[in-house]
């Protein structure tokens, strides 16, 4: 059975694997945030690199995932605000409309959930 699952995964396009991985991070944030907290820096670096992915569906999924992290981890995300805000601000001005909207919404979620001083510094 494990070989069959592995074979099925190998048949999935790389984009679909990334989207599935992003969904899994969202799920972990909601149900087992402690798993993400111990490697939060690495998770956020991986997510911000996917935000700039040339595939807009992957970029969109990464942006939504960051929003989910802000909602569930709140002030634990303070240390990641500068980098995340920088990348999201780039996407607001230089992406397809649906990606721009998601980036703008995630910036709003960020502002609502992190320390106000950290949000203000990152946005300036």
Short mmCIF file of N, CA and C in Angstrom, two decimals, residues 3-88:
data_model
loop_
_atom_site.label_atom_id
_atom_site.label_comp_id
_atom_site.label_asym_id
_atom_site.label_seq_id
_atom_site.Cartn_x
_atom_site.Cartn_y
_atom_site.Cartn_z
N UNK A 3 3.80 1.63 -1.26
CA UNK A 3 4.39 1.81 -2.59
C UNK A 3 3.38 2.44 -3.55
N UNK A 4 2.12 2.06 -3.42
CA UNK A 4 1.08 2.63 -4.27
C UNK A 4 0.91 4.12 -3.98
N UNK A 5 0.91 4.50 -2.71
CA UNK A 5 0.78 5.91 -2.35
C UNK A 5 1.98 6.69 -2.88
N UNK A 6 3.18 6.14 -2.70
CA UNK A 6 4.38 6.81 -3.18
C UNK A 6 4.33 6.98 -4.70
N UNK A 7 3.84 5.95 -5.40
CA UNK A 7 3.74 6.03 -6.86
C UNK A 7 2.74 7.10 -7.27
N UNK A 8 1.61 7.19 -6.55
CA UNK A 8 0.61 8.21 -6.85
C UNK A 8 1.20 9.61 -6.64
N UNK A 9 1.95 9.80 -5.57
CA UNK A 9 2.56 11.10 -5.30
C UNK A 9 3.52 11.47 -6.40
N UNK A 10 4.30 10.52 -6.88
CA UNK A 10 5.24 10.79 -7.95
C UNK A 10 4.54 11.20 -9.24
N UNK A 11 3.30 10.81 -9.42
CA UNK A 11 2.55 11.16 -10.62
C UNK A 11 1.93 12.55 -10.55
N UNK A 12 1.83 13.10 -9.35
CA UNK A 12 1.25 14.43 -9.19
C UNK A 12 2.21 15.48 -9.74
N UNK A 13 1.69 16.46 -10.44
CA UNK A 13 2.56 17.55 -10.87
C UNK A 13 3.14 18.27 -9.65
N UNK A 14 4.33 18.81 -9.81
CA UNK A 14 5.03 19.47 -8.72
C UNK A 14 4.18 20.58 -8.10
N UNK A 15 3.44 21.31 -8.93
CA UNK A 15 2.58 22.39 -8.44
C UNK A 15 1.55 21.86 -7.47
N UNK A 16 0.94 20.73 -7.80
CA UNK A 16 -0.07 20.14 -6.92
C UNK A 16 0.54 19.68 -5.60
N UNK A 17 1.77 19.19 -5.65
CA UNK A 17 2.45 18.78 -4.41
C UNK A 17 2.68 20.00 -3.51
N UNK A 18 3.07 21.11 -4.12
CA UNK A 18 3.29 22.32 -3.34
C UNK A 18 1.98 22.79 -2.72
N UNK A 19 0.91 22.79 -3.50
CA UNK A 19 -0.39 23.22 -2.97
C UNK A 19 -0.84 22.31 -1.84
N UNK A 20 -0.61 21.02 -1.98
CA UNK A 20 -0.96 20.08 -0.91
C UNK A 20 -0.13 20.35 0.34
N UNK A 21 1.14 20.62 0.18
CA UNK A 21 2.01 20.96 1.30
C UNK A 21 1.56 22.23 2.00
N UNK A 22 1.16 23.24 1.23
CA UNK A 22 0.67 24.49 1.80
C UNK A 22 -0.61 24.25 2.58
N UNK A 23 -1.49 23.42 2.05
CA UNK A 23 -2.71 23.07 2.77
C UNK A 23 -2.38 22.37 4.09
N UNK A 24 -1.39 21.48 4.06
CA UNK A 24 -0.99 20.77 5.28
C UNK A 24 -0.45 21.74 6.34
N UNK A 25 0.27 22.78 5.91
CA UNK A 25 0.76 23.78 6.86
C UNK A 25 -0.42 24.52 7.48
N UNK A 26 -1.42 24.86 6.65
CA UNK A 26 -2.62 25.52 7.18
C UNK A 26 -3.30 24.64 8.22
N UNK A 27 -3.40 23.36 7.92
CA UNK A 27 -4.04 22.42 8.84
C UNK A 27 -3.25 22.32 10.15
N UNK A 28 -1.93 22.23 10.04
CA UNK A 28 -1.09 22.18 11.24
C UNK A 28 -1.25 23.44 12.09
N UNK A 29 -1.33 24.58 11.43
CA UNK A 29 -1.48 25.84 12.16
C UNK A 29 -2.76 25.82 12.98
N UNK A 30 -3.81 25.28 12.42
CA UNK A 30 -5.08 25.25 13.11
C UNK A 30 -5.20 24.19 14.19
N UNK A 31 -4.54 23.08 14.00
CA UNK A 31 -4.75 21.98 14.93
C UNK A 31 -3.54 21.61 15.79
N UNK A 32 -2.34 21.90 15.31
CA UNK A 32 -1.12 21.54 16.05
C UNK A 32 -0.07 22.64 15.89
N UNK A 33 -0.42 23.86 16.29
CA UNK A 33 0.48 25.00 16.06
C UNK A 33 1.84 24.82 16.74
N UNK A 34 1.88 24.05 17.81
CA UNK A 34 3.16 23.84 18.51
C UNK A 34 4.20 23.18 17.60
N UNK A 35 3.74 22.40 16.64
CA UNK A 35 4.65 21.75 15.68
C UNK A 35 5.33 22.81 14.82
N UNK A 36 4.58 23.85 14.44
CA UNK A 36 5.14 24.90 13.60
C UNK A 36 5.99 25.89 14.39
N UNK A 37 5.63 26.12 15.64
CA UNK A 37 6.34 27.13 16.44
C UNK A 37 7.82 26.82 16.59
N UNK A 38 8.18 25.56 16.71
CA UNK A 38 9.59 25.22 16.92
C UNK A 38 10.43 25.43 15.65
N UNK A 39 9.78 25.57 14.50
CA UNK A 39 10.51 25.80 13.24
C UNK A 39 9.87 26.94 12.46
N UNK A 40 9.34 27.90 13.18
CA UNK A 40 8.57 28.98 12.56
C UNK A 40 9.38 29.76 11.53
N UNK A 41 10.62 30.06 11.85
CA UNK A 41 11.47 30.82 10.92
C UNK A 41 11.60 30.09 9.60
N UNK A 42 11.90 28.81 9.64
CA UNK A 42 12.06 28.03 8.42
C UNK A 42 10.76 27.94 7.63
N UNK A 43 9.66 27.74 8.34
CA UNK A 43 8.35 27.65 7.69
C UNK A 43 8.05 28.97 6.97
N UNK A 44 8.27 30.09 7.65
CA UNK A 44 7.97 31.38 7.04
C UNK A 44 8.89 31.69 5.86
N UNK A 45 10.14 31.30 5.94
CA UNK A 45 11.05 31.49 4.80
C UNK A 45 10.59 30.68 3.59
N UNK A 46 10.16 29.45 3.85
CA UNK A 46 9.65 28.62 2.76
C UNK A 46 8.38 29.23 2.16
N UNK A 47 7.51 29.72 3.01
CA UNK A 47 6.26 30.32 2.53
C UNK A 47 6.53 31.59 1.74
N UNK A 48 7.40 32.46 2.23
CA UNK A 48 7.66 33.70 1.50
C UNK A 48 8.33 33.42 0.15
N UNK A 49 9.11 32.36 0.07
CA UNK A 49 9.69 32.03 -1.24
C UNK A 49 8.61 31.53 -2.20
N UNK A 50 7.58 30.86 -1.68
CA UNK A 50 6.48 30.41 -2.53
C UNK A 50 5.52 31.55 -2.91
N UNK A 51 5.47 32.59 -2.08
CA UNK A 51 4.63 33.75 -2.42
C UNK A 51 5.08 34.33 -3.75
N UNK A 52 6.36 34.30 -4.02
CA UNK A 52 6.87 34.86 -5.28
C UNK A 52 6.96 33.83 -6.40
N UNK A 53 6.36 32.67 -6.20
CA UNK A 53 6.34 31.62 -7.22
C UNK A 53 5.66 32.15 -8.48
N UNK A 54 6.20 31.80 -9.63
CA UNK A 54 5.63 32.27 -10.89
C UNK A 54 4.25 31.68 -11.18
N UNK A 55 3.94 30.55 -10.57
CA UNK A 55 2.60 29.97 -10.70
C UNK A 55 1.68 30.71 -9.74
N UNK A 56 0.73 31.45 -10.29
CA UNK A 56 -0.09 32.30 -9.43
C UNK A 56 -0.95 31.51 -8.45
N UNK A 57 -1.34 30.28 -8.79
CA UNK A 57 -2.11 29.47 -7.84
C UNK A 57 -1.27 29.09 -6.63
N UNK A 58 -0.01 28.77 -6.84
CA UNK A 58 0.89 28.45 -5.73
C UNK A 58 1.13 29.71 -4.89
N UNK A 59 1.37 30.82 -5.56
CA UNK A 59 1.57 32.09 -4.86
C UNK A 59 0.36 32.42 -4.00
N UNK A 60 -0.81 32.31 -4.57
CA UNK A 60 -2.06 32.58 -3.85
C UNK A 60 -2.18 31.67 -2.62
N UNK A 61 -1.91 30.38 -2.80
CA UNK A 61 -2.01 29.42 -1.68
C UNK A 61 -1.02 29.76 -0.57
N UNK A 62 0.18 30.19 -0.94
CA UNK A 62 1.18 30.57 0.06
C UNK A 62 0.73 31.82 0.82
N UNK A 63 0.13 32.77 0.13
CA UNK A 63 -0.36 33.99 0.77
C UNK A 63 -1.47 33.66 1.76
N UNK A 64 -2.41 32.82 1.34
CA UNK A 64 -3.50 32.40 2.22
C UNK A 64 -2.94 31.65 3.44
N UNK A 65 -1.95 30.83 3.23
CA UNK A 65 -1.33 30.08 4.32
C UNK A 65 -0.69 31.04 5.33
N UNK A 66 -0.02 32.08 4.85
CA UNK A 66 0.55 33.07 5.77
C UNK A 66 -0.56 33.74 6.58
N UNK A 67 -1.66 34.05 5.94
CA UNK A 67 -2.79 34.63 6.65
C UNK A 67 -3.27 33.71 7.76
N UNK A 68 -3.34 32.43 7.47
CA UNK A 68 -3.76 31.44 8.47
C UNK A 68 -2.78 31.41 9.64
N UNK A 69 -1.49 31.52 9.35
CA UNK A 69 -0.50 31.55 10.42
C UNK A 69 -0.69 32.78 11.31
N UNK A 70 -0.97 33.93 10.70
CA UNK A 70 -1.21 35.13 11.50
C UNK A 70 -2.44 34.98 12.38
N UNK A 71 -3.49 34.37 11.85
CA UNK A 71 -4.72 34.19 12.62
C UNK A 71 -4.49 33.25 13.79
N UNK A 72 -3.80 32.16 13.57
CA UNK A 72 -3.67 31.15 14.62
C UNK A 72 -2.49 31.41 15.57
N UNK A 73 -1.39 31.95 15.05
CA UNK A 73 -0.20 32.13 15.88
C UNK A 73 -0.07 33.53 16.48
N UNK A 74 -0.82 34.45 15.94
CA UNK A 74 -0.89 35.83 16.43
C UNK A 74 0.49 36.41 16.73
N UNK A 75 0.73 36.85 17.95
CA UNK A 75 1.96 37.54 18.31
C UNK A 75 3.21 36.66 18.19
N UNK A 76 3.03 35.36 18.11
CA UNK A 76 4.18 34.48 17.85
C UNK A 76 4.77 34.75 16.46
N UNK A 77 4.00 35.41 15.61
CA UNK A 77 4.48 35.75 14.27
C UNK A 77 5.23 37.08 14.23
N UNK A 78 5.33 37.78 15.36
CA UNK A 78 6.00 39.09 15.39
C UNK A 78 7.39 39.05 14.76
N UNK A 79 8.14 38.03 15.06
CA UNK A 79 9.52 37.95 14.56
C UNK A 79 9.60 37.79 13.04
N UNK A 80 8.50 37.41 12.42
CA UNK A 80 8.51 37.17 10.97
C UNK A 80 7.86 38.30 10.17
N UNK A 81 7.34 39.30 10.87
CA UNK A 81 6.54 40.34 10.21
C UNK A 81 7.32 41.11 9.15
N UNK A 82 8.56 41.49 9.42
CA UNK A 82 9.30 42.33 8.48
C UNK A 82 9.44 41.66 7.11
N UNK A 83 9.89 40.43 7.10
CA UNK A 83 10.08 39.72 5.83
C UNK A 83 8.76 39.43 5.13
N UNK A 84 7.77 38.99 5.89
CA UNK A 84 6.47 38.67 5.30
C UNK A 84 5.84 39.92 4.70
N UNK A 85 5.87 41.03 5.43
CA UNK A 85 5.27 42.27 4.94
C UNK A 85 5.97 42.73 3.67
N UNK A 86 7.29 42.63 3.63
CA UNK A 86 8.06 43.06 2.44
C UNK A 86 7.60 42.29 1.20
N UNK A 87 7.49 40.99 1.34
CA UNK A 87 7.10 40.14 0.21
C UNK A 87 5.64 40.39 -0.19
N UNK A 88 4.77 40.52 0.80
CA UNK A 88 3.35 40.76 0.49
C UNK A 88 3.15 42.11 -0.18
#
